[in-house]
CSV table of C-alpha atoms in Angstrom, one decimal:
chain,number,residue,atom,x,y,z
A,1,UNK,CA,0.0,0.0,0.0
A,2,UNK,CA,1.7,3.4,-1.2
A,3,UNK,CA,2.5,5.8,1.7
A,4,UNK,CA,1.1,9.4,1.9
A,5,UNK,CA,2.8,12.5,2.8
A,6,UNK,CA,-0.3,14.4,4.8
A,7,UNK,CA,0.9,16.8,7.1
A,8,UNK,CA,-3.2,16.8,8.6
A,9,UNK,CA,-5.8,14.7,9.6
A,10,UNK,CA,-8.3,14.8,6.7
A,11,UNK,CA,-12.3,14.4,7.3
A,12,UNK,CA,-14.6,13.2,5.3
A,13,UNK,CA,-17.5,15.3,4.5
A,14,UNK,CA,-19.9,16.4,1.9
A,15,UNK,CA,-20.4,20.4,1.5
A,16,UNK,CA,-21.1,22.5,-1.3
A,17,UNK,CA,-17.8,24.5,-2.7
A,18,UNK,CA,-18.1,27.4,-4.8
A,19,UNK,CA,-15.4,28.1,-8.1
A,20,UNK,CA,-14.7,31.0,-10.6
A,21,UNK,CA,-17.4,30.5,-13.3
A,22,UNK,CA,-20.1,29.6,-11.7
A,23,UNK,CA,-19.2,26.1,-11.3
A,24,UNK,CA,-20.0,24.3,-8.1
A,25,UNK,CA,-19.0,21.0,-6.8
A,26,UNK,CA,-19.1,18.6,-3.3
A,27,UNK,CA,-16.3,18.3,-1.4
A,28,UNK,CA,-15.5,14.6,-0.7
A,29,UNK,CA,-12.4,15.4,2.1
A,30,UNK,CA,-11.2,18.3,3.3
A,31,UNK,CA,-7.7,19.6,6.1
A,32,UNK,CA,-6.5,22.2,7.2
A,33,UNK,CA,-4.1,21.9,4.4
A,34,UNK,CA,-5.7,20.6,1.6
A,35,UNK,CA,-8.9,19.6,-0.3
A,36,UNK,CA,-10.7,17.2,-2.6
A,37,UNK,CA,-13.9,17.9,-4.2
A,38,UNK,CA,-16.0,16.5,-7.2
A,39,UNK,CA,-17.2,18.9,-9.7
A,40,UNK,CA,-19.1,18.3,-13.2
A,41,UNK,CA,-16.6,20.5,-15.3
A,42,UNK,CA,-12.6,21.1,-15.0
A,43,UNK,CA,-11.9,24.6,-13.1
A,44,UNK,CA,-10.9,27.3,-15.6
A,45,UNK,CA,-6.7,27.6,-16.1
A,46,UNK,CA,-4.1,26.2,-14.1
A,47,UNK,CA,-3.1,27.0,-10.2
A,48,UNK,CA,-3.7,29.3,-8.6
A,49,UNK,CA,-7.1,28.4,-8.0
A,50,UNK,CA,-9.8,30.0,-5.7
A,51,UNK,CA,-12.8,28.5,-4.2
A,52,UNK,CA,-15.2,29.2,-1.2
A,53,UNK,CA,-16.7,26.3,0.6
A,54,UNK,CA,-19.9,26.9,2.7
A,55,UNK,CA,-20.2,25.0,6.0
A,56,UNK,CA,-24.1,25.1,7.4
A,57,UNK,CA,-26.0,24.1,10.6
A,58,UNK,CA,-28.9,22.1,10.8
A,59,UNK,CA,-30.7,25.4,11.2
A,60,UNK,CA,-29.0,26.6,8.1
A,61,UNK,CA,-26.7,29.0,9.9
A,62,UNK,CA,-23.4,28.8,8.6
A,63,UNK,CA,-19.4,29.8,7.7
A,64,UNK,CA,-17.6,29.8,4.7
A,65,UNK,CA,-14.1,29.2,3.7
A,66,UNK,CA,-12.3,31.7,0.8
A,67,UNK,CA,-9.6,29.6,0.6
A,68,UNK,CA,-6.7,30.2,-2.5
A,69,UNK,CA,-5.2,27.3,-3.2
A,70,UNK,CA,-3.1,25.1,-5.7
A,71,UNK,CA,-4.3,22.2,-8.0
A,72,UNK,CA,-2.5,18.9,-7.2
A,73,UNK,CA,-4.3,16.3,-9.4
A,74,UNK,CA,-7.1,16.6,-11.4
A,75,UNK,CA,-9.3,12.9,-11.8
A,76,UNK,CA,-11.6,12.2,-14.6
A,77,UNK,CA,-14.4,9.9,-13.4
A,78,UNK,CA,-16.9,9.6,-16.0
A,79,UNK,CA,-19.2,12.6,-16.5
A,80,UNK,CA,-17.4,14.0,-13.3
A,81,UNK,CA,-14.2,15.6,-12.5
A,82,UNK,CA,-12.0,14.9,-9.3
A,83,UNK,CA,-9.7,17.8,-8.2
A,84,UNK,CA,-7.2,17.4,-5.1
A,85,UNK,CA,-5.6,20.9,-4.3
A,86,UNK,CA,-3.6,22.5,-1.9
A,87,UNK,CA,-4.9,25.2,0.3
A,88,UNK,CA,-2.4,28.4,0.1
A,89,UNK,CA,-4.3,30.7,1.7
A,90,UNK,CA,-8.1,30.4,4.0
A,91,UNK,CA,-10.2,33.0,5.3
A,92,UNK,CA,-13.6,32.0,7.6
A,93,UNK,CA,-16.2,34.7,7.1
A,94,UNK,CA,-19.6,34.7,9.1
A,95,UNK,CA,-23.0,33.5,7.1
A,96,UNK,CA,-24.6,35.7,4.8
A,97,UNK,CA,-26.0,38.5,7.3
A,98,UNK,CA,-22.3,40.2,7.1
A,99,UNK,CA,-22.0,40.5,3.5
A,100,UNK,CA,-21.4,43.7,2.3
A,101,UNK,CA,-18.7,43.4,5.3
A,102,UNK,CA,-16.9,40.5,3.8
A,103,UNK,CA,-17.4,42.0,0.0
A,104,UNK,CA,-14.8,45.0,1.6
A,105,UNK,CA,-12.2,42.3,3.7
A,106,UNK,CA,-12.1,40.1,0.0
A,107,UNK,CA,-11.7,43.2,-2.2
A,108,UNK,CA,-8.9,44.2,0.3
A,109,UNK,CA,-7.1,40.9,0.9
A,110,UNK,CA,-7.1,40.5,-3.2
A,111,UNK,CA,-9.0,38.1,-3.1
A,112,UNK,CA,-11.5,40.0,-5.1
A,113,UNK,CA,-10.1,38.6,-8.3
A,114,UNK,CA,-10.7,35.2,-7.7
A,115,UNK,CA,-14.4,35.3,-6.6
C-alpha cells in the first residue's frame, strides 16, 4: 500500500464548494491543508485556484471558507471531475447577514479577483 505524505488529519464530508465561473461542486475530504472535491466540469486555467466552501448548521446557519489554493491532481471519473488541491491561503467569514462586510475584507485581501 503506497504511503502518503499528509501533514493533517483529513475528514470526510460532503459540502457544497463554490469556483470562478459559476461552477460548483461537493467536497469529498477536506484539512487544514488541503482539499478534494467532485465537480461536473474542470476549473478554468491552471493553479492558482480560488474556491469558497460553505459549512451550514442544521438550522442553516453557517461559515464559509475563501480559501486560495493550488491544483494537485485533477481525476476524470466519468461525467465528473476529481480535483485534489492545496490550500495556500483560508479566510472564515460569518454566514450571509455580514455581507457587504466580507465584499470590503475580499476586495482588500485580493482576493476579489478570484471570486
Amino acid at each position: 500500500m503506497p504511503q502518503t505524505h499528509r501533514s493533517e488529519e483529513r475528514v470526510s464530508m460532503r459540502v457544497p464548494v463554490t469556483l470562478p465561473g459559476g461552477l460548483t461542486g461537493m467536497t469529498r475530504d477536506i484539512s487544514a491543508s488541503g482539499i478534494y472535491f467532485e465537480t461536473d466540469n474542470e476549473p478554468v486555467g491552471d493553479s492558482p485556484l480560488a474556491f469558497s466552501v460553505e459549512f451550514k448548521n442544521e438550522v442553516g446557519v453557517g461559515m464559509t471558507l475563501r480559501c486560495r489554493g493550488q491544483v494537485l491532481r485533477v481525476e476524470h471519473q466519468g461525467s465528473r471531475v476529481g480535483v485534489a488541491a492545496r490550500i495556500l491561503e483560508s479566510k472564515l467569514e460569518p454566514g450571509r447577514a455580514k455581507t457587504q462586510e466580507m465584499k470590503k475584507l475580499v476586495i482588500s485581501d485580493g482576493f476579489a479577483d478570484s471570486f
